[in-house]
Coordinates of C-alpha atoms in Angstrom, one line a residue:
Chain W
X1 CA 39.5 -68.9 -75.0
X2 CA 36.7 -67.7 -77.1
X3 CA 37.3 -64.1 -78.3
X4 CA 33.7 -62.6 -79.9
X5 CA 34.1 -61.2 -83.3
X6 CA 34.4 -57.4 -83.8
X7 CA 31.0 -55.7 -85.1
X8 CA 31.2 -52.1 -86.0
X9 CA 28.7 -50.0 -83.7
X10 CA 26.9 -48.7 -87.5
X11 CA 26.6 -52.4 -88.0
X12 CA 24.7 -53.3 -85.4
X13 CA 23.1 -50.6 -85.3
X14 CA 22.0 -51.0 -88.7
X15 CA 21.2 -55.0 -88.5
X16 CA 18.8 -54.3 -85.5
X17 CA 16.8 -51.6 -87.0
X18 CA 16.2 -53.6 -89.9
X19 CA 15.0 -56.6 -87.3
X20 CA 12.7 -53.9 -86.1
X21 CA 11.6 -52.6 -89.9
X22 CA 11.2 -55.8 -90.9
X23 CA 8.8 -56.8 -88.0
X24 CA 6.9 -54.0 -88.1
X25 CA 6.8 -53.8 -92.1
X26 CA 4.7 -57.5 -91.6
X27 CA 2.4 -56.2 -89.8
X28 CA -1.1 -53.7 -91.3
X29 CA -1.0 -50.1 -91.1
X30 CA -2.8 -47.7 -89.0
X31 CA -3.5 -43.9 -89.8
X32 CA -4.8 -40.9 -87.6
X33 CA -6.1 -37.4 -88.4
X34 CA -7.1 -34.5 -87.6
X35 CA -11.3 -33.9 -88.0
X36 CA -13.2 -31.1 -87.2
X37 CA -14.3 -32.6 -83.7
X38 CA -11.0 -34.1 -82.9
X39 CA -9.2 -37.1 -83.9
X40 CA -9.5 -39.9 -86.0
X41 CA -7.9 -43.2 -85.8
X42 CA -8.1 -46.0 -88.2
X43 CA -6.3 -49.3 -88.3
X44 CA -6.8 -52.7 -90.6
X45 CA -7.3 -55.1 -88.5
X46 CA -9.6 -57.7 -88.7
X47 CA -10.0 -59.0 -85.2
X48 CA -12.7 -57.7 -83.1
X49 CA -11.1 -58.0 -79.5
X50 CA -7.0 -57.7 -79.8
X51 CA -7.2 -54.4 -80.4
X52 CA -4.5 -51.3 -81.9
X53 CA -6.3 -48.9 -81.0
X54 CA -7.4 -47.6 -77.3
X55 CA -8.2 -45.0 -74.9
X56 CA -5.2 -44.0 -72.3
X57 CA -7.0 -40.9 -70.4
X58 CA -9.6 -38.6 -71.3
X59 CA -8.3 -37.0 -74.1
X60 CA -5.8 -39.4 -74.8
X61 CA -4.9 -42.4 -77.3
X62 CA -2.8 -44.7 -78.0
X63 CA -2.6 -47.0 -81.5
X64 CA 0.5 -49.5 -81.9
X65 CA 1.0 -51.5 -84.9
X66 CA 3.4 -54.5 -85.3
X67 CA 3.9 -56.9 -82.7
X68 CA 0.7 -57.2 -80.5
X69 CA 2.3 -58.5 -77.1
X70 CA 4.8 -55.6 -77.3
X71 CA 2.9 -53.0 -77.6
X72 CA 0.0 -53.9 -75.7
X73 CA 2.7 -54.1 -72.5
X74 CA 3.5 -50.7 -73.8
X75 CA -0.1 -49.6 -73.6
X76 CA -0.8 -51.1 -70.1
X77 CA 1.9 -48.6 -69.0
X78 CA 0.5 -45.3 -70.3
X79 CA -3.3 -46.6 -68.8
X80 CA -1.2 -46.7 -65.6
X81 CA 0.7 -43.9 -65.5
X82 CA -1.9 -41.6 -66.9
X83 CA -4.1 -43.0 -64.0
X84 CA -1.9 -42.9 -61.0
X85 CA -0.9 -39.3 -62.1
X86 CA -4.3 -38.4 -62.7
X87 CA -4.9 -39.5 -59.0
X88 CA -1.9 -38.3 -57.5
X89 CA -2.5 -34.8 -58.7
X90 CA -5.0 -33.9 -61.3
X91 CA -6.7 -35.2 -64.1
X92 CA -5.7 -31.6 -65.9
X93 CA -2.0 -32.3 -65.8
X94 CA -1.9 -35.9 -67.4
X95 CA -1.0 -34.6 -70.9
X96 CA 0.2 -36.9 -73.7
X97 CA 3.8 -35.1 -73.9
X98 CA 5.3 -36.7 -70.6
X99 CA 4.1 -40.3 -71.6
X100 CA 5.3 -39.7 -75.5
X101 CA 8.5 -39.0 -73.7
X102 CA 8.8 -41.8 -71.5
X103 CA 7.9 -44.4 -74.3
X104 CA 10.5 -42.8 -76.4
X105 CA 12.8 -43.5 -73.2
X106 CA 11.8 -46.9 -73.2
X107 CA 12.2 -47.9 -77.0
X108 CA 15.5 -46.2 -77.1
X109 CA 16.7 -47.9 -74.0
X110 CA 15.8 -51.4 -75.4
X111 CA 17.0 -50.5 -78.6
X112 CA 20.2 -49.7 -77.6
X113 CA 20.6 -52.4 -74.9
X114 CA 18.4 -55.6 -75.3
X115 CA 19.0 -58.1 -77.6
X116 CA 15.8 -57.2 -79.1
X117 CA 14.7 -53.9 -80.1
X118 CA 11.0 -53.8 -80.0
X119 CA 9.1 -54.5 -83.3
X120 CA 6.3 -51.7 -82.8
X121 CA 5.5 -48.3 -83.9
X122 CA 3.1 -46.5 -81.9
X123 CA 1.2 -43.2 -81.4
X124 CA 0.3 -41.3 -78.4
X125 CA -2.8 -39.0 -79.8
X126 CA -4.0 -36.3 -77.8
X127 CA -7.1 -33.8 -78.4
X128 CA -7.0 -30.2 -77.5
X129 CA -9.8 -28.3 -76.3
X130 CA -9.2 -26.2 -79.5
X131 CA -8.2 -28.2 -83.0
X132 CA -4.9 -26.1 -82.6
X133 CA -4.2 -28.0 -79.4
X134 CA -4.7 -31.2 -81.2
X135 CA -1.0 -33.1 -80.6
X136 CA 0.0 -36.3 -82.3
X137 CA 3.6 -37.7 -81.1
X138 CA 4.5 -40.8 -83.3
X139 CA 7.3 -42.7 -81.9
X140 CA 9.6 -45.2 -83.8
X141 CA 11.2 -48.6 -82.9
X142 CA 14.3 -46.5 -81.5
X143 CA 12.8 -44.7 -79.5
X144 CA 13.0 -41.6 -82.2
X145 CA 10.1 -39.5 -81.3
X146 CA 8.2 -37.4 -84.0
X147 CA 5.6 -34.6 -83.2
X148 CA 3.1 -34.4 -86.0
X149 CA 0.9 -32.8 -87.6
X150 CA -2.6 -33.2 -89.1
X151 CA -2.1 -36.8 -90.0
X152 CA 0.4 -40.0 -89.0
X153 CA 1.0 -43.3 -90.6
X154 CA 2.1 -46.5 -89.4
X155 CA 3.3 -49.6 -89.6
X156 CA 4.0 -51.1 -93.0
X157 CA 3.8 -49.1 -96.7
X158 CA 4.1 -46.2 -94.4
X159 CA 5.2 -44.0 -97.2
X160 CA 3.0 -44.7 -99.9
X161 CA -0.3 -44.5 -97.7
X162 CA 1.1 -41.1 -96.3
X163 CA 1.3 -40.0 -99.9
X164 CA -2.5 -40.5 -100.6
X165 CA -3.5 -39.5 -97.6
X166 CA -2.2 -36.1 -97.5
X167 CA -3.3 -35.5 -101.1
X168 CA -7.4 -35.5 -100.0
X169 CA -6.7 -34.6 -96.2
X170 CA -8.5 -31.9 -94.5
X171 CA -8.7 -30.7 -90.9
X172 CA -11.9 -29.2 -92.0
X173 CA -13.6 -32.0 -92.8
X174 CA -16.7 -34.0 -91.0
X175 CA -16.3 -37.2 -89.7
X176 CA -18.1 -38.5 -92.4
X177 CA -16.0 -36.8 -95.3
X178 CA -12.7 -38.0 -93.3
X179 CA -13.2 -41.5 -92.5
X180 CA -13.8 -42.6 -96.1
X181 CA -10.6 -40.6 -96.8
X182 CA -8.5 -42.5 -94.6
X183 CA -9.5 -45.9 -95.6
X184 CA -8.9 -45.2 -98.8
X185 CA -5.4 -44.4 -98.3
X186 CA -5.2 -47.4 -96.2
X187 CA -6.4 -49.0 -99.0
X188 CA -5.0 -48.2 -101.5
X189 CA -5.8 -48.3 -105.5
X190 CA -6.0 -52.1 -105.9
X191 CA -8.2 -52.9 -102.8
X192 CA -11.7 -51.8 -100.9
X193 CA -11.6 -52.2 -97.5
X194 CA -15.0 -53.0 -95.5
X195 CA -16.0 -52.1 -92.2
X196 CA -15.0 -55.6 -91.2
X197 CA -11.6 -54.9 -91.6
X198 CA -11.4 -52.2 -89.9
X199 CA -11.1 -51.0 -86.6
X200 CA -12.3 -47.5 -85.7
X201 CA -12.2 -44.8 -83.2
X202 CA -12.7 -41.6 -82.3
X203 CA -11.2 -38.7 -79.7
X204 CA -14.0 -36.3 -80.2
X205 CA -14.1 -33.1 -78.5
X206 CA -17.7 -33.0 -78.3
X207 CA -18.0 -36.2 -76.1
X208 CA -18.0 -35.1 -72.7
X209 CA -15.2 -35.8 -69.9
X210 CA -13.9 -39.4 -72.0
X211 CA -13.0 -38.1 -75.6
X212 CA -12.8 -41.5 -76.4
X213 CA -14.8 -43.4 -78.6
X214 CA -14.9 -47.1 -80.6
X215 CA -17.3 -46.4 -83.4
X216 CA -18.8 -50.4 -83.9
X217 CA -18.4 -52.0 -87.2
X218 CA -22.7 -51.3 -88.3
X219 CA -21.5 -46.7 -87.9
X220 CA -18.6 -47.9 -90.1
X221 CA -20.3 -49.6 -92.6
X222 CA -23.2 -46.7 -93.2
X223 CA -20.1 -44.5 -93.6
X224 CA -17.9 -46.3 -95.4
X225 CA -20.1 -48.5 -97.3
X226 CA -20.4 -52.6 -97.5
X227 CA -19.8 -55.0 -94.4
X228 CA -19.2 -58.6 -95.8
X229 CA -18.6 -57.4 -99.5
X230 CA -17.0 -60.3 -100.7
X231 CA -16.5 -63.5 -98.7
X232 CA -12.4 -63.0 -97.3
X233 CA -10.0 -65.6 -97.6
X234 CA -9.0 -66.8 -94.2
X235 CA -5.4 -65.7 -94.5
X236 CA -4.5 -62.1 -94.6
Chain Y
X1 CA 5.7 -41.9 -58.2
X2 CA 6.5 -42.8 -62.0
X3 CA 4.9 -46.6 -62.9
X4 CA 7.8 -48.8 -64.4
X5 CA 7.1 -51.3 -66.8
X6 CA 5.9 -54.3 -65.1
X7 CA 7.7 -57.8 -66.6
X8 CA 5.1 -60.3 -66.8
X9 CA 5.8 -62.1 -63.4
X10 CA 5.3 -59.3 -61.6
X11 CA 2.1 -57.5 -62.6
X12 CA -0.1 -55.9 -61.0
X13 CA -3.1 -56.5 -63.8
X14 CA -6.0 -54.6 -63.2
X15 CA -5.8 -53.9 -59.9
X16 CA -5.7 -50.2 -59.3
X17 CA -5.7 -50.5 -55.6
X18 CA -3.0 -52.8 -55.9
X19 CA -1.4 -50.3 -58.2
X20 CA -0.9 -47.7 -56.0
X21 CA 0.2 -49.9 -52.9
X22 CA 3.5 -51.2 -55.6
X23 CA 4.0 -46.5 -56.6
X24 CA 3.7 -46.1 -52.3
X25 CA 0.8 -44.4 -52.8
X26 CA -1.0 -46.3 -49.9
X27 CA -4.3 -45.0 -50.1
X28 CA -6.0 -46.9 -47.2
X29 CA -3.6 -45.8 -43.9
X30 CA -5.2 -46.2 -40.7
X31 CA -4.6 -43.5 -38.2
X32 CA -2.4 -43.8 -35.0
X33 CA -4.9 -43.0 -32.3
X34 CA -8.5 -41.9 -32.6
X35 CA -10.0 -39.7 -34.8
X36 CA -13.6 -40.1 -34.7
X37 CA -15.5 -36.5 -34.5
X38 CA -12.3 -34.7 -36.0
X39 CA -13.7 -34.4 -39.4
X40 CA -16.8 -33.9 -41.2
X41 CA -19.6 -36.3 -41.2
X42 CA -21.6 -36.9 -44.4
X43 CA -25.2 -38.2 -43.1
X44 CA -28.4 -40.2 -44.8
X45 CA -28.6 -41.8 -48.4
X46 CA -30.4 -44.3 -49.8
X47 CA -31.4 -46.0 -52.9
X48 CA -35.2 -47.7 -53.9
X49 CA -35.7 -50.0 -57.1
X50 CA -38.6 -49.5 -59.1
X51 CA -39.8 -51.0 -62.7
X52 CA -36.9 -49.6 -65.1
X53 CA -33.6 -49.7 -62.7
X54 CA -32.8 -48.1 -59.2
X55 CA -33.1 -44.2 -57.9
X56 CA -30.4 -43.4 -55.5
X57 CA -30.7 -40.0 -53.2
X58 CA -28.6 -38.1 -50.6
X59 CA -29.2 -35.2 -48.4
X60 CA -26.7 -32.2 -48.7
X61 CA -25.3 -31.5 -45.2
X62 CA -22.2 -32.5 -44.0
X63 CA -21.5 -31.9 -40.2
X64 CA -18.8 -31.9 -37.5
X65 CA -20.0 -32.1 -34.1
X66 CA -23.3 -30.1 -34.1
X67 CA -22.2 -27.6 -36.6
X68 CA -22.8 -28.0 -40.2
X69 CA -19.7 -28.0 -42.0
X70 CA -21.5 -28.0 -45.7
X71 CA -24.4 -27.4 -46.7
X72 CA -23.9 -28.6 -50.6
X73 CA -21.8 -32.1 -50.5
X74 CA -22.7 -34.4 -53.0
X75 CA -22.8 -37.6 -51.4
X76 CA -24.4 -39.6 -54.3
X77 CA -22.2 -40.1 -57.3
X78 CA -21.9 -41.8 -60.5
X79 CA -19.3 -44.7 -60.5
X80 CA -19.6 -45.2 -64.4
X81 CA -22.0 -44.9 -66.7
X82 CA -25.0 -47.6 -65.5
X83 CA -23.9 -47.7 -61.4
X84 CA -23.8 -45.0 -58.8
X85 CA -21.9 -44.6 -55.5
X86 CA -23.9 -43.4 -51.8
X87 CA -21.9 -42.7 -49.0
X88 CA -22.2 -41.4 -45.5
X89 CA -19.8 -41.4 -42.8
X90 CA -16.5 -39.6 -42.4
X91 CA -16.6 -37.3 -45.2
X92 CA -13.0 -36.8 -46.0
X93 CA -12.4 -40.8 -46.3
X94 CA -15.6 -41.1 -47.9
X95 CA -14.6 -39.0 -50.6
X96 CA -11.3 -40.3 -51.3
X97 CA -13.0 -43.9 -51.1
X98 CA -15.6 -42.5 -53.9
X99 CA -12.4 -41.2 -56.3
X100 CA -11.0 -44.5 -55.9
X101 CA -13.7 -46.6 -56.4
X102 CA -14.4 -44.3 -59.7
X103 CA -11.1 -44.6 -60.9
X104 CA -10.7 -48.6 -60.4
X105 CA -13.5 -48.7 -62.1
X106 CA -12.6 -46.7 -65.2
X107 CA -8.9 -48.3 -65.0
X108 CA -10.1 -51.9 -65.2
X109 CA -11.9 -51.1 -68.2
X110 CA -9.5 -49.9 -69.8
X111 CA -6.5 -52.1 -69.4
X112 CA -9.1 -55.0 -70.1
X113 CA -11.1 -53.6 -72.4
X114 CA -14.5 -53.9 -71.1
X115 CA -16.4 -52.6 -68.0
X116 CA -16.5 -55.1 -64.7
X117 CA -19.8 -56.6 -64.0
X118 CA -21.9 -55.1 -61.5
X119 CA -21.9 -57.5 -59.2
X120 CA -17.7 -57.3 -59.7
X121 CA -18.0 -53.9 -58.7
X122 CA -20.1 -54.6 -56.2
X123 CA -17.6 -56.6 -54.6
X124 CA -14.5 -54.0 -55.5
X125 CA -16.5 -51.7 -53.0
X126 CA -16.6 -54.5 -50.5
X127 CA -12.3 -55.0 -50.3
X128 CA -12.4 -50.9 -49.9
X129 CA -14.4 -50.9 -47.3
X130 CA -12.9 -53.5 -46.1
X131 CA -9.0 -52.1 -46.2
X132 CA -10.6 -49.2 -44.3
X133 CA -11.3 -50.9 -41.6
X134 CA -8.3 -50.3 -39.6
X135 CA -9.4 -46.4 -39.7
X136 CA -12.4 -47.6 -38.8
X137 CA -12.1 -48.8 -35.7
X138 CA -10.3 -45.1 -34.7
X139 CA -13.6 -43.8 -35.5
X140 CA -13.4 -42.4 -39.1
X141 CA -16.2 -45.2 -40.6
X142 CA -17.4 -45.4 -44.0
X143 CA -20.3 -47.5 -45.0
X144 CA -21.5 -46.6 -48.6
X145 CA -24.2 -47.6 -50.9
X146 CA -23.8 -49.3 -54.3
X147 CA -26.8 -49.5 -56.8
X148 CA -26.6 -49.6 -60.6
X149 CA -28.1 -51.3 -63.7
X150 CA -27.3 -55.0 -64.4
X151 CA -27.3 -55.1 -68.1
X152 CA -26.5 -58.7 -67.8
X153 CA -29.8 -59.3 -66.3
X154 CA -31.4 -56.1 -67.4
X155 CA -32.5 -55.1 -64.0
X156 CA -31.9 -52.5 -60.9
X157 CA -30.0 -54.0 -58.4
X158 CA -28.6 -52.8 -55.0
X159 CA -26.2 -53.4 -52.0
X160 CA -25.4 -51.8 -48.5
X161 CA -22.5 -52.5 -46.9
X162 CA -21.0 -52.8 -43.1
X163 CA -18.2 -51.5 -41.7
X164 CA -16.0 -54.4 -42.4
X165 CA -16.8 -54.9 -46.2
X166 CA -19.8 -57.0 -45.5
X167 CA -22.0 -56.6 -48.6
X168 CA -25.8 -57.4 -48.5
X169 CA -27.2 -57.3 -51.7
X170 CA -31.2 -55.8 -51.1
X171 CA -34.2 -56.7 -53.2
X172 CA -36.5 -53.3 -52.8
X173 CA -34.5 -50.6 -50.7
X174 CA -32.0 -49.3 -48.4
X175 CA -31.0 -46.5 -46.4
X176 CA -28.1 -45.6 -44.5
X177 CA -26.8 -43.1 -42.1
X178 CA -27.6 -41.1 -39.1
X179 CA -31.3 -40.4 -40.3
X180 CA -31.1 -44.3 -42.5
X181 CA -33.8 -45.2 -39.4
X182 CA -36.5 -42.7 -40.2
X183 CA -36.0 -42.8 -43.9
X184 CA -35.8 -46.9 -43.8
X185 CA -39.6 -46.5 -42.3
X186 CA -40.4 -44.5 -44.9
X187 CA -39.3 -46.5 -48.0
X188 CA -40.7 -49.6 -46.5
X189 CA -44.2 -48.2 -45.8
X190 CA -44.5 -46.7 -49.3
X191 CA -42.7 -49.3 -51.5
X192 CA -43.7 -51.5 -53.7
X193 CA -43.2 -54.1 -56.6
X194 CA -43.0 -52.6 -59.7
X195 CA -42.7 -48.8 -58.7
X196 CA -42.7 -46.4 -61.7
X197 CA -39.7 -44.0 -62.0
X198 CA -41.6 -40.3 -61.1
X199 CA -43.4 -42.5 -58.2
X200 CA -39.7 -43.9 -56.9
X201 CA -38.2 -40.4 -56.9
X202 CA -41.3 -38.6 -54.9
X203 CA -40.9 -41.7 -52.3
X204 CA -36.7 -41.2 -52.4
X205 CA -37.5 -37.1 -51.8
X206 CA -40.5 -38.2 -48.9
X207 CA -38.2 -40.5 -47.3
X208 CA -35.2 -37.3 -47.1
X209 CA -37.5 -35.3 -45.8
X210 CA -38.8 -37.7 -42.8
X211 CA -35.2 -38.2 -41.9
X212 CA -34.7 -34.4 -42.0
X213 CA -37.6 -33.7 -39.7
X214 CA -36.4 -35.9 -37.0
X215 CA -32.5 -36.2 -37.8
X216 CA -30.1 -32.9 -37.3
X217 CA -27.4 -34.4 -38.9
X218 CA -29.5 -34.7 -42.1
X219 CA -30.5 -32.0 -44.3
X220 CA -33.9 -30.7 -45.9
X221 CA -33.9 -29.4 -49.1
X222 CA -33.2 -25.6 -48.6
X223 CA -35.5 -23.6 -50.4
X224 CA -34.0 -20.5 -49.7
X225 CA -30.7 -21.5 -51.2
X226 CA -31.9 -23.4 -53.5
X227 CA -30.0 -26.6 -52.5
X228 CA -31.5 -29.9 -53.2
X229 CA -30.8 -33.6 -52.8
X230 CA -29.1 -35.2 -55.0
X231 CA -31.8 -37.6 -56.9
X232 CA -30.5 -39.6 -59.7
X233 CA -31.9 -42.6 -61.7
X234 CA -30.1 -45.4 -63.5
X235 CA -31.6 -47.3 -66.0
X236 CA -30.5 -48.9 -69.6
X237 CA -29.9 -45.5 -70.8
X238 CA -27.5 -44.8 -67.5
X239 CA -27.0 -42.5 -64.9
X240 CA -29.5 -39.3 -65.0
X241 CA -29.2 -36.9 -62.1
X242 CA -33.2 -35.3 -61.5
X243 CA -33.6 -31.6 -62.1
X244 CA -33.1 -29.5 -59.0
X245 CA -36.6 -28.0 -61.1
X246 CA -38.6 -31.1 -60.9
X247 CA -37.3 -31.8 -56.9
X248 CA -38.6 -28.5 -56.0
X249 CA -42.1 -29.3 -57.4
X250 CA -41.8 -32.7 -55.7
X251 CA -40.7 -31.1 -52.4
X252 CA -43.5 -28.8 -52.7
X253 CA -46.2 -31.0 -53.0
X254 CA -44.8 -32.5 -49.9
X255 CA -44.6 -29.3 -47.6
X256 CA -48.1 -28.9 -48.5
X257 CA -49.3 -31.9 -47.8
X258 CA -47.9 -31.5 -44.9
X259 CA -49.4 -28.1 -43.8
X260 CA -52.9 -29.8 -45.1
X261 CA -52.1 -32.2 -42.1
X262 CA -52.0 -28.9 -39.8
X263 CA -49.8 -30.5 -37.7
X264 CA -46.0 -29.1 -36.5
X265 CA -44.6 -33.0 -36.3

């Protein structure tokens, strides 16, 4: 008879969270802040159509980074819930505090009970009427759920991005003065990113019932400068 | 009613409808014995395409029996941003149809990531109707309108609908309701090719009033209150609802000609 070897609890604890790290760590970062209409979300990514970030409700988004199929499933399920709440009782009470919760459910559960803990970070970003109301939940691979403020990193480098970030942040700032902030954190010191690599969008509060908003690469570029700088190297 | 998270063989996609059914949230339930002339009825819309897109229009009143229940419904109503929604019939149903039909609209686009052609939409309209036709047949019919933009083909396009989710699409006009007869007459007298957008919404606001003159279900506009149709156009640029400013000079013009007539038909 086979008897399975002992692992300590902390061990395996420990071995899948670094699974999860290291899946996610792969993967390109995303940022969000606080503007003075709202929220901004920016994400490297060079694809046009499998996209990190998107709207959930009216005044709701969601970004994921690190494995696409996982947290797109993840995403299907806020669109859903938001919209069968939404129709069930009113489009006032779908807020982005239930649904951070239940993801934070769900990554904990399959943390702690699948195989396979899920190899995504996401965000559930919601704007307030006032910039006070603004909420940004950020929820971990575990299912640890963090309530933010001003700004949120993730995905890989998380730390080091965060860093910059916060030095030049402002919640004061235009959308104009912010985005260029944000990429360069993303950037970082040793690299310029172009609109091309970047996908961008907006909760604004000034943009009627659907706060949601992609801005398209050409608003990018006349922000941040330079589509097609230098020809990129097909990988990475 | 929480949504679980679907496993791949098992969802629902885009489907809100379909959604709802899987949460027991059944939204089309047909009921057990008649019920026709229990709720409010919403009466005469229509919708006319000219040069730039399609202008849709709806009287106000809603009635139950001979009384009028409301004298300010809106029974023409953006679905999204380049397609718009008419509906007369049972008011109640009519409504919720109209919230549904907004809302699969809206979800599809957003769990696929881009809006569902208009001629898809179209024919989301049609499977409503048609899952409504059980209540139907106990009286409480719904028979909308659907009109919009086709940025595909960059033109106005627009469909009526029977009560079993037929769908006909129309190339210049249709009306619909207790008072579609009169206002059908209208629109088919004064249309033609290549309408322009002020000369589509006077015809829309003459055709209203003819059905109002001779229909008691439908509504005039109502100076006194200052209640107007709704009038909107879509084009390129999208759904824009017409000032209830510029329908009262267009409703004007049209009282007087009709006192110039000096006739009381």
């Amino acid at each position: 008879m086979n008897m399975p070897f002992y692992v300590a609890p902390e061990q395996m604890m420990k071995d899948r969270a670094d699974y999860a790290r290291k899946g996610i760590a792969r993967g390109r970062a995303l940022v969000a802040v606080q503007y003075v209409d709202g929220i901004l979300l920016v994400a490297e990514n060079t694809s046009n159509t499998l996209r990190k970030i998107s709207e959930i409700y009216d005044r709701i988004a969601f970004a994921g980074v690190g494995k696409y199929n996982e947290f797109d499933q993840l995403r299907r399920f806020g669109v859903r819930n938001a919209d069968v709440k939404g129709y069930a009782y009113s489009r006032d009470d779908v807020e982005a505090r239930g649904l951070a919760n239940d993801y934070a459910q769900i990554l904990g559960q399959t943390f702690t009970h699948e195989v396979k803990p899920l190899e995504v970070e996401i965000l559930v970003a919601e704007v307030g009427v006032a910039q006070a109301d603004d909420q940004l939940f950020h929820i971990l691979y575990d299912g640890t759920l963090v309530d933010e403020k001003g700004t949120s990193v993730l995905g890989g480098d998380a730390d080091a991005i965060a860093g910059r970030l916060t030095s030049t942040w402002s919640a004061d700032d235009a959308l104009a003065a912010a985005l260029p902030k944000a990429v360069a954190a993303l950037a970082g010191p040793e690299r310029t990113l172009s609109a091309d690599d970047l996908e961008v969008a907006v909760l604004s509060r000034s943009n009627g019932r659907r706060c949601f908003q992609r801005l398209d690469h050409a608003v990018v570029a006349s922000i941040v400068g330079g589509t097609n700088v230098p020809p990129k190297s097909p990988a990475d | 009613m929480k949504v679980p998270l679907f496993a791949s063989d098992n969802d629902p996609g885009s489907d809100f409808s379909a959604l709802l059914r899987r949460v027991g949230l059944d939204p089309f339930q047909a009921p057990a014995g008649p019920a026709a002339n229990l709720a409010p009825h919403a009466t005469t819309v229509l919708a006319v395409r000219f040069a730039d897109g399609v202008v849709m229009a709806g009287d106000r009143r809603a009635t139950m029996g001979n009384r009028i229940s409301n004298r300010e419904m809106e029974k023409v109503v953006p679905a999204d941003r380049h397609s718009g929604v008419a509906i007369s019939g049972t008011a109640g149903v009519a409504m919720d149809m109209i919230k549904l039909f907004q809302l699969q609209l809206e979800h599809y686009e957003k769990l696929d990531g881009r809006p569902i052609s208009l001629e898809g939409k179209a024919n989301q309209l049609s499977q409503m109707v048609r899952a409504n036709l059980g209540a139907a047949m106990q009286g409480l019919v719904v028979v909308p309108i659907f009109a919009g933009y086709d940025s595909l083909r960059s033109t106005g396009r627009l469909w009526d609908f029977d009560i079993t989710g037929g769908r006909y699409e129309e190339r210049e006009f249709v009306a619909t309701g207790s008072g579609g007869g009169p206002a059908s007459t209208v629109l088919k007298v004064g249309y033609r090719l290549g309408l322009a957008s002020d000369e589509a919404i006077e015809l829309a606001c003459r055709a209203l009033w003819e059905a109002a003159e001779v229909d008691s279900a439908t509504g005039g506009p109502d100076a006194l209150r200052g209640i107007y149709p709704v009038v909107a156009t879509i084009t390129a640029d999208g759904w824009q609802r017409i000032t209830d400013d510029v329908l009262a000079t267009v409703f004007t013009a049209i009282a007087d000609g009709q006192r110039a007539r000096g006739s009381a038909s």
